[in-house]
Tab-separated table of C-alpha atoms and ligand atoms in Angstrom:
chain	number	residue	atom	x	y	z
A	1	UNK	CA	4.689	13.665	18.704
A	2	UNK	CA	6.136	10.152	18.447
A	3	UNK	CA	3.610	7.698	17.036
A	4	UNK	CA	-0.064	7.834	16.143
A	5	UNK	CA	-2.361	7.680	19.158
A	6	UNK	CA	-5.121	6.053	17.124
A	7	UNK	CA	-5.199	2.352	17.995
A	8	UNK	CA	-4.955	-0.332	15.300
A	9	UNK	CA	-8.450	-1.503	16.315
A	10	UNK	CA	-9.885	1.981	15.681
A	11	UNK	CA	-8.070	2.240	12.344
A	12	UNK	CA	-9.546	-1.082	11.236
A	13	UNK	CA	-13.046	0.121	12.079
A	14	UNK	CA	-12.416	3.392	10.194
A	15	UNK	CA	-11.157	1.442	7.161
A	16	UNK	CA	-14.259	-0.740	7.077
A	17	UNK	CA	-16.487	2.318	7.439
A	18	UNK	CA	-14.662	3.981	4.547
A	19	UNK	CA	-15.165	0.947	2.322
A	20	UNK	CA	-18.872	0.853	3.217
A	21	UNK	CA	-19.336	4.611	2.733
A	22	UNK	CA	-20.005	4.514	-0.994
A	23	UNK	CA	-17.123	6.970	-1.512
A	24	UNK	CA	-14.063	5.781	-3.412
A	25	UNK	CA	-11.192	5.442	-0.932
A	26	UNK	CA	-7.799	6.651	-2.175
A	27	UNK	CA	-4.688	4.955	-0.745
A	28	UNK	CA	-1.368	6.263	-2.109
A	29	UNK	CA	1.648	4.045	-1.438
A	30	UNK	CA	4.027	5.263	1.271
A	31	UNK	CA	7.678	4.508	0.560
A	32	UNK	CA	8.746	5.287	4.123
A	33	UNK	CA	7.132	6.333	7.430
A	34	UNK	CA	7.549	10.050	6.724
A	35	UNK	CA	5.727	9.851	3.411
A	36	UNK	CA	2.765	8.333	5.285
A	37	UNK	CA	2.573	11.626	7.207
A	38	UNK	CA	2.473	13.513	3.925
A	39	UNK	CA	-0.335	11.269	2.646
A	40	UNK	CA	-2.340	11.947	5.798
A	41	UNK	CA	-1.720	15.676	5.676
A	42	UNK	CA	-2.930	15.913	2.080
A	43	UNK	CA	-6.283	14.432	3.060
A	44	UNK	CA	-6.179	10.897	1.689
A	45	UNK	CA	-8.233	8.085	3.199
A	46	UNK	CA	-5.461	5.640	3.954
A	47	UNK	CA	-1.933	4.451	3.275
A	48	UNK	CA	-0.948	1.559	1.030
A	49	UNK	CA	2.285	-0.334	1.641
A	50	UNK	CA	3.503	-1.946	-1.549
A	51	UNK	CA	5.497	-5.158	-1.762
A	52	UNK	CA	7.220	-3.815	-4.859
A	53	UNK	CA	8.259	-0.658	-3.009
A	54	UNK	CA	9.531	-2.589	0.028
A	55	UNK	CA	11.602	-4.846	-2.224
A	56	UNK	CA	12.825	-2.077	-4.556
A	57	UNK	CA	13.728	0.109	-1.579
A	58	UNK	CA	16.131	-2.658	-0.529
A	59	UNK	CA	17.508	-2.698	-4.076
A	60	UNK	CA	15.747	-5.989	-4.849
A	61	UNK	CA	13.291	-6.925	-7.592
A	62	UNK	CA	9.691	-7.708	-6.597
A	63	UNK	CA	9.917	-11.507	-6.908
A	64	UNK	CA	9.095	-12.672	-3.408
A	65	UNK	CA	12.570	-12.256	-1.903
A	66	UNK	CA	11.491	-10.185	1.088
A	67	UNK	CA	10.660	-12.086	4.268
A	68	UNK	CA	7.650	-11.826	6.553
A	69	UNK	CA	9.856	-10.260	9.225
A	70	UNK	CA	11.131	-7.566	6.866
A	71	UNK	CA	7.674	-6.762	5.544
A	72	UNK	CA	5.939	-6.753	8.941
A	73	UNK	CA	8.690	-4.604	10.486
A	74	UNK	CA	8.705	-1.972	7.765
A	75	UNK	CA	4.913	-1.958	7.423
A	76	UNK	CA	4.636	-1.501	11.192
A	77	UNK	CA	7.055	1.435	11.120
A	78	UNK	CA	4.928	3.079	8.436
A	79	UNK	CA	1.547	2.249	10.017
A	80	UNK	CA	2.425	3.685	13.437
A	81	UNK	CA	3.364	7.068	11.949
A	82	UNK	CA	-0.120	7.851	10.698
A	83	UNK	CA	-3.611	8.112	12.112
A	84	UNK	CA	-4.909	6.679	8.840
A	85	UNK	CA	-5.533	2.967	8.302
A	86	UNK	CA	-2.613	1.321	6.490
A	87	UNK	CA	-2.837	-1.888	4.481
A	88	UNK	CA	0.055	-3.977	3.287
A	89	UNK	CA	0.812	-6.194	0.330
A	90	UNK	CA	1.463	-9.664	1.785
A	91	UNK	CA	2.330	-11.203	-1.614
A	92	UNK	CA	1.460	-14.929	-1.534
A	93	UNK	CA	1.298	-14.974	2.278
A	94	UNK	CA	4.910	-16.146	2.751
A	95	UNK	CA	4.355	-19.866	2.364
A	96	UNK	CA	1.840	-22.617	2.944
A	97	UNK	CA	-1.532	-22.003	4.679
A	98	UNK	CA	0.081	-22.413	8.119
A	99	UNK	CA	2.610	-19.695	7.215
A	100	UNK	CA	-0.213	-17.524	5.906
A	101	UNK	CA	-1.936	-17.847	9.291
A	102	UNK	CA	1.205	-16.700	11.084
A	103	UNK	CA	1.679	-13.855	8.608
A	104	UNK	CA	-1.762	-12.518	9.450
A	105	UNK	CA	-1.059	-12.531	13.172
A	106	UNK	CA	2.288	-10.781	12.667
A	107	UNK	CA	0.641	-8.113	10.508
A	108	UNK	CA	-2.075	-7.628	13.128
A	109	UNK	CA	0.663	-7.199	15.739
A	110	UNK	CA	2.348	-4.627	13.490
A	111	UNK	CA	-0.780	-2.467	13.597
A	112	UNK	CA	-1.983	-2.899	10.027
A	113	UNK	CA	-5.652	-2.478	9.137
A	114	UNK	CA	-5.534	-5.275	6.585
A	115	UNK	CA	-3.532	-6.959	3.856
A	116	UNK	CA	-3.907	-8.660	0.521
A	117	UNK	CA	-2.848	-12.175	-0.384
A	118	UNK	CA	-2.549	-13.227	-4.008
A	119	UNK	CA	-2.978	-16.455	-5.936
A	120	UNK	CA	0.337	-16.364	-7.800
A	121	UNK	CA	2.861	-19.139	-7.813
A	122	UNK	CA	6.150	-18.626	-6.062
A	123	UNK	CA	8.372	-16.994	-7.222
A	124	UNK	CA	5.782	-14.302	-7.809
A	125	UNK	CA	6.257	-11.257	-9.977
A	126	UNK	CA	4.689	-7.862	-10.564
A	127	UNK	CA	1.060	-8.408	-11.558
A	128	UNK	CA	1.502	-6.213	-14.615
A	129	UNK	CA	4.258	-8.305	-16.182
A	130	UNK	CA	3.770	-11.173	-18.623
A	131	UNK	CA	4.416	-14.834	-17.902
A	132	UNK	CA	2.637	-15.019	-14.553
A	133	UNK	CA	1.380	-18.300	-13.103
A	134	UNK	CA	-1.488	-18.810	-10.705
A	135	UNK	CA	-2.093	-21.659	-8.264
A	136	UNK	CA	-5.156	-23.897	-8.575
A	137	UNK	CA	-8.444	-22.953	-6.959
A	138	UNK	CA	-8.026	-25.282	-3.999
A	139	UNK	CA	-4.628	-23.802	-3.083
A	140	UNK	CA	-5.886	-20.246	-3.582
A	141	UNK	CA	-8.952	-20.696	-1.377
A	142	UNK	CA	-6.963	-22.489	1.335
A	143	UNK	CA	-4.652	-19.475	1.603
A	144	UNK	CA	-7.601	-17.160	2.135
A	145	UNK	CA	-9.413	-19.455	4.536
A	146	UNK	CA	-6.260	-19.807	6.622
A	147	UNK	CA	-5.890	-16.019	6.675
A	148	UNK	CA	-9.496	-15.366	7.668
A	149	UNK	CA	-9.405	-17.988	10.436
A	150	UNK	CA	-6.107	-16.741	11.874
A	151	UNK	CA	-7.028	-13.161	12.658
A	152	UNK	CA	-7.858	-12.253	16.225
A	153	UNK	CA	-9.407	-8.891	15.435
A	154	UNK	CA	-12.467	-9.587	13.262
A	155	UNK	CA	-12.035	-6.141	11.705
A	156	UNK	CA	-8.574	-6.885	10.280
A	157	UNK	CA	-9.392	-6.900	6.575
A	158	UNK	CA	-8.397	-9.868	4.441
A	159	UNK	CA	-8.323	-8.949	0.780
A	160	UNK	CA	-7.869	-11.654	-1.832
A	161	UNK	CA	-5.970	-10.655	-4.935
A	162	UNK	CA	-6.366	-12.707	-8.057
A	163	UNK	CA	-3.908	-12.550	-10.922
A	164	UNK	CA	-5.865	-15.018	-13.046
A	165	UNK	CA	-7.201	-12.420	-15.512
A	166	UNK	CA	-3.878	-12.315	-17.403
A	167	UNK	CA	-3.680	-16.127	-17.480
A	168	UNK	CA	-7.247	-17.388	-18.115
A	169	UNK	CA	-9.306	-14.293	-18.882
A	170	UNK	CA	-12.032	-12.201	-17.330
A	171	UNK	CA	-14.637	-14.911	-16.729
A	172	UNK	CA	-12.089	-16.970	-14.857
A	173	UNK	CA	-11.344	-13.888	-12.752
A	174	UNK	CA	-15.035	-13.497	-11.913
A	175	UNK	CA	-15.358	-17.168	-10.941
A	176	UNK	CA	-12.235	-17.085	-8.845
A	177	UNK	CA	-13.287	-13.879	-7.089
A	178	UNK	CA	-16.599	-15.492	-6.090
A	179	UNK	CA	-14.793	-18.549	-4.737
A	180	UNK	CA	-12.345	-16.372	-2.780
A	181	UNK	CA	-15.226	-14.493	-1.182
A	182	UNK	CA	-16.826	-17.827	-0.241
A	183	UNK	CA	-13.501	-18.780	1.352
A	184	UNK	CA	-13.672	-15.712	3.611
A	185	UNK	CA	-12.217	-12.764	1.669
A	186	UNK	CA	-13.585	-9.405	2.828
A	187	UNK	CA	-12.575	-7.653	-0.386
A	188	UNK	CA	-11.235	-8.464	-3.855
A	189	UNK	CA	-8.226	-7.063	-5.719
A	190	UNK	CA	-8.654	-7.992	-9.393
A	191	UNK	CA	-5.145	-7.546	-10.765
A	192	UNK	CA	-4.244	-6.200	-14.208
A	193	UNK	CA	-7.716	-5.257	-15.437
A	194	UNK	CA	-7.381	-3.702	-18.862
A	195	UNK	CA	-10.472	-1.520	-19.146
A	196	UNK	CA	-13.093	0.212	-17.051
A	197	UNK	CA	-15.599	-2.357	-18.345
A	198	UNK	CA	-13.495	-5.097	-16.807
A	199	UNK	CA	-13.657	-3.365	-13.431
A	200	UNK	CA	-17.428	-3.105	-13.895
A	201	UNK	CA	-17.600	-6.851	-14.626
A	202	UNK	CA	-15.682	-7.633	-11.448
A	203	UNK	CA	-17.977	-5.290	-9.534
A	204	UNK	CA	-20.952	-7.316	-10.799
A	205	UNK	CA	-19.342	-10.615	-9.837
A	206	UNK	CA	-19.068	-10.044	-6.068
A	207	UNK	CA	-20.837	-8.192	-3.264
A	208	UNK	CA	-17.692	-7.216	-1.349
A	209	UNK	CA	-15.557	-4.078	-1.942
A	210	UNK	CA	-13.169	-4.159	-4.911
A	211	UNK	CA	-9.826	-2.422	-5.406
A	212	UNK	CA	-8.295	-0.817	-8.496
A	213	UNK	CA	-4.519	-0.808	-8.881
A	214	UNK	CA	-3.437	2.368	-10.677
A	215	UNK	CA	0.217	1.527	-11.101
A	216	UNK	CA	2.120	3.375	-13.815
A	217	UNK	CA	3.611	1.683	-16.877
A	218	UNK	CA	1.375	-1.377	-16.356
A	219	UNK	CA	-1.549	-3.104	-18.063
A	220	UNK	CA	-4.284	-0.770	-16.797
A	221	UNK	CA	-4.856	2.715	-18.089
A	222	UNK	CA	-4.563	5.310	-15.352
A	223	UNK	CA	-8.281	5.797	-14.746
A	224	UNK	CA	-9.348	8.895	-12.825
A	225	UNK	CA	-11.156	9.038	-9.506
A	226	UNK	CA	-14.462	9.814	-11.280
A	227	UNK	CA	-14.050	7.002	-13.796
A	228	UNK	CA	-13.335	4.402	-11.124
A	229	UNK	CA	-16.153	5.710	-8.913
A	230	UNK	CA	-18.576	5.504	-11.859
A	231	UNK	CA	-18.141	1.722	-12.113
A	232	UNK	CA	-18.472	1.154	-8.378
A	233	UNK	CA	-14.821	0.580	-7.431
A	234	UNK	CA	-14.472	1.071	-3.654
A	235	UNK	CA	-10.787	1.722	-3.257
A	236	UNK	CA	-7.851	2.735	-5.430
A	237	UNK	CA	-4.142	2.358	-4.775
A	238	UNK	CA	-1.240	4.288	-6.306
A	239	UNK	CA	1.305	1.759	-5.076
A	240	UNK	CA	4.667	2.793	-6.496
A	241	UNK	CA	3.782	6.375	-7.494
A	242	UNK	CA	5.545	8.240	-4.675
A	243	UNK	CA	8.678	6.101	-4.911
A	244	UNK	CA	8.845	6.780	-8.644
A	245	UNK	CA	8.345	10.532	-8.073
A	246	UNK	CA	10.889	10.695	-5.264
A	247	UNK	CA	13.506	8.663	-7.132
A	248	UNK	CA	12.866	10.706	-10.282
A	249	UNK	CA	13.491	13.907	-8.326
A	250	UNK	CA	16.611	12.421	-6.702
A	251	UNK	CA	17.998	11.427	-10.085
A	252	UNK	CA	17.454	14.906	-11.503
A	253	UNK	CA	19.121	16.551	-8.498
A	254	UNK	CA	22.153	14.286	-8.796
A	255	UNK	CA	22.416	15.204	-12.465
A	256	UNK	CA	22.200	18.895	-11.592
A	257	UNK	CA	25.038	18.602	-9.057
A	258	UNK	CA	27.170	16.725	-11.578
A	259	UNK	CA	26.474	19.143	-14.410
A	260	UNK	CA	26.592	22.432	-12.522
A	261	UNK	CA	28.830	21.695	-9.565
A	262	UNK	CA	26.057	22.778	-7.166
A	263	UNK	CA	22.506	21.772	-6.294
A	264	UNK	CA	21.425	25.432	-6.267
A	265	UNK	CA	19.090	25.189	-9.295
A	266	UNK	CA	17.148	22.355	-7.712
A	267	UNK	CA	16.651	23.940	-4.303
A	268	UNK	CA	13.248	25.440	-5.246
A	269	UNK	CA	11.940	21.889	-5.910
A	270	UNK	CA	13.022	20.637	-2.493
A	271	UNK	CA	11.081	20.306	0.735
A	272	UNK	CA	12.364	23.192	2.870
A	273	UNK	CA	13.960	22.653	6.257
A	274	UNK	CA	10.905	24.239	7.889
A	275	UNK	CA	8.515	21.980	6.036
A	276	UNK	CA	10.555	18.892	6.869
A	277	UNK	CA	10.599	19.816	10.562
A	278	UNK	CA	6.903	20.476	10.373
A	279	UNK	CA	6.313	16.939	9.072
A	280	UNK	CA	8.311	15.400	11.938
A	281	UNK	CA	6.447	17.656	14.434
A	282	UNK	CA	9.681	19.146	15.760
A	283	UNK	CA	7.897	21.835	17.725
A	284	UNK	CA	6.014	19.306	19.858
A	285	UNK	CA	9.332	17.818	21.003
A	286	UNK	CA	10.536	21.311	21.763
A	287	UNK	CA	7.490	21.952	23.963
A	288	UNK	CA	7.949	18.592	25.709
A	289	UNK	CA	11.503	19.351	26.783
A	290	UNK	CA	12.847	22.806	26.024
A	291	UNK	CA	16.191	22.020	27.642
A	292	UNK	CA	16.944	19.288	25.150
A	293	UNK	CA	15.016	20.404	22.109
A	294	UNK	CA	15.586	24.078	21.559
A	295	UNK	CA	15.246	24.235	17.819
A	296	UNK	CA	13.570	27.246	16.263
A	297	UNK	CA	12.476	27.289	12.646
A	298	UNK	CA	14.887	29.686	10.972
A	299	UNK	CA	12.777	31.851	8.730
A	300	UNK	CA	11.425	30.150	5.665
A	301	UNK	CA	14.434	27.935	4.969
B	401	MIC	C1	0.562	-3.574	-6.381
B	401	MIC	C2	1.856	-4.313	-6.435
B	401	MIC	O1	1.630	-5.658	-6.066
B	401	MIC	C3	2.844	-3.734	-5.426
B	401	MIC	O2	3.665	-4.509	-4.918
B	401	MIC	O3	2.801	-2.536	-5.193
B	401	MIC	C4	2.553	-4.251	-7.824
B	401	MIC	C5	2.786	-2.864	-8.344
B	401	MIC	C6	3.763	-2.744	-9.495
B	401	MIC	O4	4.698	-3.552	-9.597
B	401	MIC	O5	3.638	-1.802	-10.276
B	401	MIC	C7	1.753	-5.126	-8.802
B	401	MIC	O6	2.033	-6.337	-8.864
B	401	MIC	O7	0.855	-4.609	-9.468
B	402	MG	MG1	3.026	-6.547	-4.885
């Protein structure tokens, strides 16, 4: 009932244990708090909160328009609904190193287990698009150092994302990853790797956990769990996958209503009323106060 009773501190410890376990950790992207419940129920290791999804959900493109307040608020709403660790995409950290420091403290307050900060220029863009720009090494490392120094819980995970592969190539990505680890990054997110061999090369470059971004319609092939595990990747995100599925389903249902004058044909694809109430734990509220909450699940509908 209500929110997760697992504390943010405990989630951060669980996240670090997962990354150290030698088992590839799968983090699908939640597009709202309820979908985080679904991710937990299906047995995943954690919840990813995508900057692209937060922006797109507001009807905006993913070009750094969302504010720290918007991101921390929404990420907090998602994180508190699940017992799993949740990590959030903090884009470029929302400003200069001082702003990055404040961002980290706000994200800690919001109950996140960690975040990633990237080395793109502002305005940033999706890492799988062309024409990206990255900041110089000094600026990139200062962002990460500011983030690492700002946290109050030493287990809050600071992940450094580098977008340099698409700009200067793989060797530059390896060099930058090493420098970001020296600056205090606990993990590395090498963006827009093209092949499994490139993930393997990044794995060789650093001793900290690395992340694979399996976003659809991007630069990386959609490698399977076994493929990513075979090259030593520690964690995989499916950042926009659920939003794309949900919006795809919504579009088809709207088309059905328009074409047929009723949604009837699409009802079998929908989450039933019972299932929806199950996900929001309706029965627990009913037990808590039967005089107010007297709902009973009507059959299978
Ligand atoms: C991971 C990512 O940063 C995100 O915001 O989810 C995006 C995903 C996408 O746009 O497909 C990215 O830059 O890769
Ligand atoms: Mg992003």
